Amino acid sequence: MIDTFFSRPFRGNLSKALVLLLALVWGIPFFSCNQDPIFYEISFEVKPLEPRIEGTPTTLVQCKDSFYVGSRFSETLYEYSDARWKTLPEQPGGPIIDIAATDDPGTLYALTGNPGTLTLRKKDMVTDSTWETIRNHADYPVLQSLYADATLLFLGAQKKIGDNTYAILYYDSENNTLQIVKEGTKLLTGAAFLGSTHYLATSGDGIIKVTDPASPDDAPADTAPNNIIGLVRVNSRIVAVSSDGYMLYSDSGAFTPVSTGYHFTGALALWKKDEVQLLLLGIHGTGSSTTHGYREILLQNGELDLGTMGLRTPGNEDPSSVSNRDIYNSTLGKHPVISMIQAPDTTLFAATAKNGVWSYRQRDGEWQWNAEE
């Protein structure tokens, strides 16, 4: 029986075959122990879904009770209502570069076209009007970016392509025109409103504070550090992030920088469940790093706790926006997040750098980050 068990090369050398067999049997536990970390990580792998909203998404924005997003350079915008994403019945026309929205009266804006010849279009979502084209500014016709702070729409623009000097414009809805806020700036990278002040982020001139956008001289800048890539209102403060790893918070009119050691994407969002509130900050690794996703800061009664502003990995400690750190690390943690937003039904959405729109939902009986189908 032994002779028939082993293959032909082992005949006549049965002792070697037995040694090999025992070595294999004894080696199995040893091999398994060495591979435990790998098997442990594999156990948290989630089957990736095909995203309905593919590629690099636009900014995720809210307009009244609905949410909107599109894929950059596609011609389709999506609306999230009734707990699902649906194609917007009327599209703005042309490739979509980015979108923004204001609350009063509830207007959705879209930058469309090809870089260098972009067009600003708007749609009143309350009256469901048709998309309307807004004439570009005569002196700064090359539109580059747009951001809204709930009350006003702001744009970064140039005189001509290749000119490294920008102007910040705002949309004057009463006259249906674009007006200059400040000339000679760097690119506009964000906007937020607090009290009576508009805070405008730039990629080289810090944070510009404007009380009256129609008065260009009323625009002092806080310039340390000056390469701001995103900002958001957190209750009674403005929080911003810079490209060189600083988080800044407004304090008595000025901004206090805090070095974090992270590389931010500019994505900032508020998350709430029951009485727990978090500030979410998109991050990306450098070089060959696969550490991406976002980090969390626990808020106290909706405010920053200046004594404990540590950035936490989702799921690493309670409370958190996710229930399992390892599942987070094996899913969204592998992708840079460029925009985030939480819907009224508490669903949290994330726009990834190149893998479409994701959400945190219960799928197959398990809470997980995955692409929105």
CSV table of C-alpha atoms in Angstrom, one decimal:
chain,number,residue,atom,x,y,z
A,1,MET,CA,0.0,0.0,0.0
A,2,ILE,CA,2.8,2.3,0.8
A,3,ASP,CA,4.4,1.6,-2.6
A,4,THR,CA,1.2,2.6,-4.4
A,5,PHE,CA,0.7,5.7,-2.2
A,6,PHE,CA,3.8,7.5,-3.3
A,7,SER,CA,4.6,8.4,-6.9
A,8,ARG,CA,7.1,6.5,-8.9
A,9,PRO,CA,10.3,8.5,-8.1
A,10,PHE,CA,10.0,7.6,-4.4
A,11,ARG,CA,10.1,3.8,-5.0
A,12,GLY,CA,13.3,2.4,-3.6
A,13,ASN,CA,13.8,5.4,-1.4
A,14,LEU,CA,10.9,5.1,1.0
A,15,SER,CA,12.7,6.6,4.0
A,16,LYS,CA,13.2,9.9,2.2
A,17,ALA,CA,9.6,10.0,1.2
A,18,LEU,CA,8.5,9.5,4.8
A,19,VAL,CA,10.8,12.2,6.0
A,20,LEU,CA,9.4,14.6,3.4
A,21,LEU,CA,5.8,13.7,4.4
A,22,LEU,CA,6.5,14.3,8.1
A,23,ALA,CA,8.3,17.5,7.3
A,24,LEU,CA,5.3,18.7,5.4
A,25,VAL,CA,2.9,17.7,8.2
A,26,TRP,CA,5.0,19.3,11.0
A,27,GLY,CA,5.6,22.3,8.9
A,28,ILE,CA,1.9,23.2,8.4
A,29,PRO,CA,1.4,24.7,11.8
A,30,PHE,CA,4.7,26.6,11.5
A,31,PHE,CA,3.8,27.9,8.1
A,32,SER,CA,0.3,29.0,9.3
A,33,CYS,CA,1.7,30.8,12.3
A,34,ASN,CA,4.1,32.8,10.1
A,35,GLN,CA,1.2,33.7,7.8
A,36,ASP,CA,-1.3,34.7,10.5
A,37,PRO,CA,-1.1,38.5,9.8
A,38,ILE,CA,-1.7,38.0,6.1
A,39,PHE,CA,-4.7,35.6,6.7
A,40,TYR,CA,-6.0,38.0,9.3
A,41,GLU,CA,-5.9,40.9,6.8
A,42,ILE,CA,-7.5,38.8,4.1
A,43,SER,CA,-10.3,37.9,6.5
A,44,PHE,CA,-11.4,41.5,6.4
A,45,GLU,CA,-11.3,41.9,2.6
A,46,VAL,CA,-14.6,43.1,1.1
A,47,LYS,CA,-15.6,42.3,-2.5
A,48,PRO,CA,-15.4,45.7,-4.3
A,49,LEU,CA,-18.6,46.9,-6.1
A,50,GLU,CA,-18.7,48.7,-9.4
A,51,PRO,CA,-19.4,52.3,-8.7
A,52,ARG,CA,-22.4,53.9,-10.5
A,53,ILE,CA,-20.7,57.3,-10.3
A,54,GLU,CA,-17.3,56.4,-11.7
A,55,GLY,CA,-13.8,57.9,-12.0
A,56,THR,CA,-13.0,61.2,-10.2
A,57,PRO,CA,-16.2,62.7,-8.8
A,58,THR,CA,-17.0,66.4,-8.4
A,59,THR,CA,-17.5,67.9,-5.0
A,60,LEU,CA,-20.4,66.3,-3.1
A,61,VAL,CA,-22.9,69.2,-2.4
A,62,GLN,CA,-26.2,69.7,-0.7
A,63,CYS,CA,-28.9,71.9,-2.1
A,64,LYS,CA,-32.0,72.1,0.1
A,65,ASP,CA,-32.9,68.5,1.0
A,66,SER,CA,-31.1,66.8,-1.8
A,67,PHE,CA,-27.5,66.0,-2.6
A,68,TYR,CA,-25.7,66.2,-6.0
A,69,VAL,CA,-22.5,64.9,-7.6
A,70,GLY,CA,-21.1,64.0,-11.0
A,71,SER,CA,-18.0,62.4,-12.6
A,72,ARG,CA,-15.6,65.1,-13.7
A,73,PHE,CA,-15.5,65.5,-17.5
A,74,SER,CA,-18.7,63.4,-17.8
A,75,GLU,CA,-22.0,65.1,-18.8
A,76,THR,CA,-24.1,63.6,-16.1
A,77,LEU,CA,-25.1,64.9,-12.7
A,78,TYR,CA,-26.8,62.7,-10.1
A,79,GLU,CA,-29.3,63.6,-7.3
A,80,TYR,CA,-29.6,61.7,-4.1
A,81,SER,CA,-33.2,61.6,-2.9
A,82,ASP,CA,-35.5,59.0,-1.5
A,83,ALA,CA,-32.4,57.1,-0.4
A,84,ARG,CA,-30.9,56.5,-3.8
A,85,TRP,CA,-28.9,58.2,-6.6
A,86,LYS,CA,-30.8,59.1,-9.7
A,87,THR,CA,-29.8,60.9,-12.9
A,88,LEU,CA,-30.8,64.5,-12.8
A,89,PRO,CA,-33.7,64.9,-15.4
A,90,GLU,CA,-32.1,68.0,-16.9
A,91,GLN,CA,-28.3,68.2,-17.3
A,92,PRO,CA,-26.3,71.4,-17.4
A,93,GLY,CA,-24.8,70.5,-20.8
A,94,GLY,CA,-21.2,69.7,-21.7
A,95,PRO,CA,-18.4,68.1,-19.6
A,96,ILE,CA,-18.8,68.8,-15.9
A,97,ILE,CA,-15.7,70.1,-14.1
A,98,ASP,CA,-17.2,70.8,-10.6
A,99,ILE,CA,-20.4,71.9,-8.8
A,100,ALA,CA,-21.4,74.0,-5.9
A,101,ALA,CA,-24.7,75.1,-4.2
A,102,THR,CA,-26.2,77.9,-2.1
A,103,ASP,CA,-29.1,77.6,0.2
A,104,ASP,CA,-31.0,80.8,-0.6
A,105,PRO,CA,-33.1,80.3,-2.5
A,106,GLY,CA,-31.6,76.9,-3.3
A,107,THR,CA,-29.4,77.1,-6.4
A,108,LEU,CA,-27.1,74.5,-8.0
A,109,TYR,CA,-24.1,75.7,-10.0
A,110,ALA,CA,-21.9,73.8,-12.4
A,111,LEU,CA,-18.6,74.6,-14.2
A,112,THR,CA,-18.9,73.0,-17.6
A,113,GLY,CA,-16.8,72.8,-20.8
A,114,ASN,CA,-13.1,72.3,-21.4
A,115,PRO,CA,-10.3,73.8,-19.3
A,116,GLY,CA,-9.6,77.3,-20.4
A,117,THR,CA,-13.0,77.9,-21.8
A,118,LEU,CA,-15.3,77.0,-18.9
A,119,THR,CA,-18.8,78.2,-18.5
A,120,LEU,CA,-20.7,78.8,-15.3
A,121,ARG,CA,-24.3,77.6,-15.3
A,122,LYS,CA,-27.0,77.7,-12.6
A,123,LYS,CA,-30.3,76.1,-11.9
A,124,ASP,CA,-32.9,77.1,-9.3
A,125,MET,CA,-33.8,73.8,-7.6
A,126,VAL,CA,-36.8,75.2,-5.8
A,127,THR,CA,-38.7,76.3,-8.9
A,128,ASP,CA,-37.0,73.6,-11.0
A,129,SER,CA,-36.0,76.2,-13.6
A,130,THR,CA,-34.0,75.4,-16.7
A,131,TRP,CA,-30.2,75.7,-16.6
A,132,GLU,CA,-29.1,79.3,-17.2
A,133,THR,CA,-25.6,80.5,-18.4
A,134,ILE,CA,-24.0,83.3,-16.5
A,135,ARG,CA,-21.7,85.5,-18.6
A,136,ASN,CA,-18.0,85.4,-17.6
A,137,HIS,CA,-16.3,88.4,-16.2
A,138,ALA,CA,-14.8,90.6,-19.0
A,139,ASP,CA,-11.4,91.0,-17.3
A,140,TYR,CA,-11.1,87.5,-15.8
A,141,PRO,CA,-12.9,85.2,-18.3
A,142,VAL,CA,-10.9,82.1,-17.6
A,143,LEU,CA,-12.7,80.3,-14.8
A,144,GLN,CA,-10.8,77.7,-12.8
A,145,SER,CA,-12.7,76.8,-9.5
A,146,LEU,CA,-15.9,77.5,-7.7
A,147,TYR,CA,-17.0,77.2,-4.0
A,148,ALA,CA,-20.1,78.2,-2.1
A,149,ASP,CA,-20.4,79.1,1.6
A,150,ALA,CA,-24.2,78.6,1.8
A,151,THR,CA,-24.9,82.2,1.2
A,152,LEU,CA,-22.7,83.2,-1.8
A,153,LEU,CA,-20.9,81.6,-4.8
A,154,PHE,CA,-17.2,82.4,-5.2
A,155,LEU,CA,-15.0,81.6,-8.2
A,156,GLY,CA,-11.3,81.6,-8.9
A,157,ALA,CA,-10.5,83.1,-12.3
A,158,GLN,CA,-7.6,84.3,-14.5
A,159,LYS,CA,-7.1,86.8,-17.2
A,160,LYS,CA,-5.6,84.3,-19.5
A,161,ILE,CA,-4.4,80.7,-19.5
A,162,GLY,CA,-1.0,80.2,-18.0
A,163,ASP,CA,-1.2,83.4,-16.0
A,164,ASN,CA,-0.3,82.6,-12.4
A,165,THR,CA,-2.2,85.6,-11.0
A,166,TYR,CA,-5.8,85.0,-10.1
A,167,ALA,CA,-8.8,87.0,-9.0
A,168,ILE,CA,-11.5,85.9,-6.7
A,169,LEU,CA,-15.0,86.6,-8.1
A,170,TYR,CA,-18.5,86.3,-6.6
A,171,TYR,CA,-21.8,85.9,-8.2
A,172,ASP,CA,-24.1,88.9,-7.8
A,173,SER,CA,-27.5,87.3,-8.1
A,174,GLU,CA,-29.4,90.6,-8.1
A,175,ASN,CA,-27.6,91.8,-11.2
A,176,ASN,CA,-26.9,88.3,-12.5
A,177,THR,CA,-23.2,89.1,-13.0
A,178,LEU,CA,-19.8,88.1,-11.7
A,179,GLN,CA,-18.0,90.8,-9.7
A,180,ILE,CA,-14.5,91.1,-8.4
A,181,VAL,CA,-13.8,90.4,-4.7
A,182,LYS,CA,-10.0,90.7,-4.9
A,183,GLU,CA,-7.4,90.7,-7.7
A,184,GLY,CA,-3.8,89.5,-7.6
A,185,THR,CA,-4.5,86.4,-5.5
A,186,LYS,CA,-3.7,82.7,-5.8
A,187,LEU,CA,-6.2,80.1,-6.8
A,188,LEU,CA,-9.4,79.9,-4.8
A,189,THR,CA,-9.6,76.5,-2.9
A,190,GLY,CA,-12.5,76.9,-0.5
A,191,ALA,CA,-15.2,79.1,1.1
A,192,ALA,CA,-17.1,79.2,4.4
A,193,PHE,CA,-19.3,81.7,6.2
A,194,LEU,CA,-19.4,82.5,9.9
A,195,GLY,CA,-21.1,85.4,11.6
A,196,SER,CA,-20.9,88.2,9.1
A,197,THR,CA,-17.6,87.1,7.5
A,198,HIS,CA,-16.8,85.1,4.4
A,199,TYR,CA,-13.6,83.0,4.7
A,200,LEU,CA,-12.0,82.3,1.4
A,201,ALA,CA,-9.1,79.8,1.1
A,202,THR,CA,-6.3,80.2,-1.5
A,203,SER,CA,-3.4,78.0,-2.6
A,204,GLY,CA,-0.8,80.6,-1.7
A,205,ASP,CA,-2.3,83.6,-0.1
A,206,GLY,CA,-3.7,82.0,3.0
A,207,ILE,CA,-7.2,82.7,4.2
A,208,ILE,CA,-8.9,85.9,2.9
A,209,LYS,CA,-11.6,87.3,5.2
A,210,VAL,CA,-14.3,89.4,3.5
A,211,THR,CA,-17.2,91.2,5.2
A,212,ASP,CA,-18.6,92.8,2.1
A,213,PRO,CA,-17.7,91.0,-1.1
A,214,ALA,CA,-18.5,94.2,-3.1
A,215,SER,CA,-15.6,96.0,-1.3
A,216,PRO,CA,-12.3,94.6,-2.6
A,217,ASP,CA,-10.3,96.5,0.0
A,218,ASP,CA,-12.0,94.7,2.8
A,219,ALA,CA,-10.1,91.5,2.2
A,220,PRO,CA,-7.2,91.0,4.7
A,221,ALA,CA,-5.4,87.6,4.5
A,222,ASP,CA,-4.1,85.4,7.2
A,223,THR,CA,-0.9,84.0,5.6
A,224,ALA,CA,0.6,81.5,8.0
A,225,PRO,CA,0.7,78.8,6.5
A,226,ASN,CA,-0.5,80.1,3.2
A,227,ASN,CA,-1.1,77.1,1.0
A,228,ILE,CA,-4.7,76.3,2.1
A,229,ILE,CA,-6.6,73.5,0.4
A,230,GLY,CA,-9.9,73.4,2.2
A,231,LEU,CA,-11.9,74.9,5.0
A,232,VAL,CA,-15.2,74.3,6.8
A,233,ARG,CA,-17.3,75.9,9.5
A,234,VAL,CA,-17.4,73.9,12.8
A,235,ASN,CA,-20.0,75.6,14.9
A,236,SER,CA,-18.4,78.8,16.2
A,237,ARG,CA,-15.0,78.3,14.4
A,238,ILE,CA,-13.6,77.9,10.9
A,239,VAL,CA,-11.3,75.0,10.5
A,240,ALA,CA,-8.9,74.8,7.5
A,241,VAL,CA,-6.1,72.4,6.3
A,242,SER,CA,-3.0,73.2,4.4
A,243,SER,CA,-1.1,71.1,1.9
A,244,ASP,CA,1.9,70.9,4.2
A,245,GLY,CA,0.1,69.1,7.0
A,246,TYR,CA,-1.3,71.9,9.2
A,247,MET,CA,-4.8,72.1,10.6
A,248,LEU,CA,-5.8,75.7,11.4
A,249,TYR,CA,-8.7,76.9,13.5
A,250,SER,CA,-10.0,80.5,13.9
A,251,ASP,CA,-9.3,82.0,17.3
A,252,SER,CA,-10.3,85.6,18.1
A,253,GLY,CA,-10.2,86.6,14.5
A,254,ALA,CA,-6.8,85.0,13.7
A,255,PHE,CA,-5.9,81.4,12.8
A,256,THR,CA,-3.9,79.1,15.0
A,257,PRO,CA,-1.9,76.4,13.1
A,258,VAL,CA,-1.4,72.9,14.5
A,259,SER,CA,1.1,70.5,12.8
A,260,THR,CA,-0.4,67.1,12.3
A,261,GLY,CA,2.0,65.0,10.3
A,262,TYR,CA,-0.7,64.1,7.8
A,263,HIS,CA,-1.0,65.0,4.1
A,264,PHE,CA,-4.5,66.4,3.6
A,265,THR,CA,-6.6,66.3,0.4
A,266,GLY,CA,-8.9,69.3,1.4
A,267,ALA,CA,-11.9,67.1,2.1
A,268,LEU,CA,-13.7,68.3,5.3
A,269,ALA,CA,-17.1,67.2,6.6
A,270,LEU,CA,-19.1,67.0,9.8
A,271,TRP,CA,-20.6,63.7,10.9
A,272,LYS,CA,-23.3,63.2,13.5
A,273,LYS,CA,-25.1,60.3,15.1
A,274,ASP,CA,-27.3,60.8,18.1
A,275,GLU,CA,-25.3,63.1,20.4
A,276,VAL,CA,-21.9,62.2,18.9
A,277,GLN,CA,-20.3,64.6,16.4
A,278,LEU,CA,-17.0,64.2,14.5
A,279,LEU,CA,-15.0,66.3,12.1
A,280,LEU,CA,-13.7,64.2,9.2
A,281,LEU,CA,-10.6,65.1,7.3
A,282,GLY,CA,-9.5,63.5,4.0
A,283,ILE,CA,-5.9,62.3,3.8
A,284,HIS,CA,-3.5,60.7,1.3
A,285,GLY,CA,-0.3,58.9,1.6
A,286,THR,CA,3.0,59.8,-0.1
A,287,GLY,CA,5.1,57.8,-2.5
A,288,SER,CA,4.1,54.2,-2.5
A,289,SER,CA,2.1,54.5,0.7
A,290,THR,CA,-1.4,52.9,0.7
A,291,THR,CA,-2.6,54.7,3.8
A,292,HIS,CA,-5.3,57.0,2.6
A,293,GLY,CA,-9.0,57.5,3.5
A,294,TYR,CA,-9.8,60.0,6.3
A,295,ARG,CA,-9.2,60.8,9.9
A,296,GLU,CA,-11.6,61.8,12.7
A,297,ILE,CA,-11.6,64.5,15.4
A,298,LEU,CA,-14.1,64.1,18.2
A,299,LEU,CA,-16.1,67.3,18.9
A,300,GLN,CA,-17.5,68.3,22.2
A,301,ASN,CA,-21.0,69.7,21.9
A,302,GLY,CA,-20.3,70.4,18.3
A,303,GLU,CA,-17.1,72.4,19.1
A,304,LEU,CA,-13.4,71.7,18.8
A,305,ASP,CA,-11.9,70.7,22.1
A,306,LEU,CA,-8.6,72.6,21.9
A,307,GLY,CA,-7.1,70.3,24.5
A,308,THR,CA,-7.7,67.1,22.6
A,309,MET,CA,-7.6,67.5,18.9
A,310,GLY,CA,-5.8,64.3,18.0
A,311,LEU,CA,-6.6,62.8,14.6
A,312,ARG,CA,-7.9,59.3,15.0
A,313,THR,CA,-8.1,56.4,12.6
A,314,PRO,CA,-11.8,55.4,11.9
A,315,GLY,CA,-12.8,52.4,14.1
A,316,ASN,CA,-9.7,52.6,16.2
A,317,GLU,CA,-11.6,53.9,19.2
A,318,ASP,CA,-15.1,54.8,20.1
A,319,PRO,CA,-17.0,56.8,19.2
A,320,SER,CA,-16.3,56.5,15.5
A,321,SER,CA,-18.0,56.8,12.1
A,322,VAL,CA,-17.3,53.1,11.4
A,323,SER,CA,-17.6,50.0,13.5
A,324,ASN,CA,-14.5,48.1,12.4
A,325,ARG,CA,-11.1,49.5,11.8
A,326,ASP,CA,-9.8,46.5,9.9
A,327,ILE,CA,-12.7,46.6,7.4
A,328,TYR,CA,-12.2,50.3,7.0
A,329,ASN,CA,-8.5,49.8,6.4
A,330,SER,CA,-9.1,47.2,3.7
A,331,THR,CA,-11.7,49.3,1.9
A,332,LEU,CA,-11.9,53.1,1.9
A,333,GLY,CA,-8.6,53.3,3.8
A,334,LYS,CA,-6.9,52.4,0.6
A,335,HIS,CA,-8.2,55.4,-1.4
A,336,PRO,CA,-7.6,59.1,-1.1
A,337,VAL,CA,-10.9,60.9,-0.3
A,338,ILE,CA,-11.5,64.3,-2.0
A,339,SER,CA,-15.0,65.1,-0.7
A,340,MET,CA,-17.4,63.8,2.0
A,341,ILE,CA,-20.9,64.6,3.1
A,342,GLN,CA,-23.5,63.0,5.4
A,343,ALA,CA,-27.1,62.8,4.3
A,344,PRO,CA,-30.1,63.4,6.6
A,345,ASP,CA,-30.7,59.6,6.7
A,346,THR,CA,-27.2,59.5,8.3
A,347,THR,CA,-25.6,57.8,5.2
A,348,LEU,CA,-22.0,58.9,4.9
A,349,PHE,CA,-20.7,59.4,1.3
A,350,ALA,CA,-17.1,59.8,0.1
A,351,ALA,CA,-15.8,60.9,-3.3
A,352,THR,CA,-12.5,59.0,-4.0
A,353,ALA,CA,-9.7,60.4,-6.1
A,354,LYS,CA,-10.3,58.0,-9.0
A,355,ASN,CA,-12.6,55.2,-7.9
A,356,GLY,CA,-16.0,56.9,-7.9
A,357,VAL,CA,-18.5,57.6,-5.1
A,358,TRP,CA,-18.5,55.3,-2.0
A,359,SER,CA,-20.8,55.0,1.0
A,360,TYR,CA,-20.8,53.5,4.4
A,361,ARG,CA,-23.8,51.1,4.5
A,362,GLN,CA,-24.8,47.7,5.8
A,363,ARG,CA,-24.1,45.2,3.0
A,364,ASP,CA,-24.5,41.4,3.3
A,365,GLY,CA,-25.3,41.9,7.0
A,366,GLU,CA,-22.1,43.9,7.6
A,367,TRP,CA,-21.4,47.6,7.9
A,368,GLN,CA,-18.7,48.5,5.3
A,369,TRP,CA,-17.4,51.1,3.0
A,370,ASN,CA,-17.9,50.2,-0.7
A,371,ALA,CA,-18.8,51.9,-4.0
A,372,GLU,CA,-22.3,53.1,-4.5
A,373,GLU,CA,-24.0,51.0,-7.1
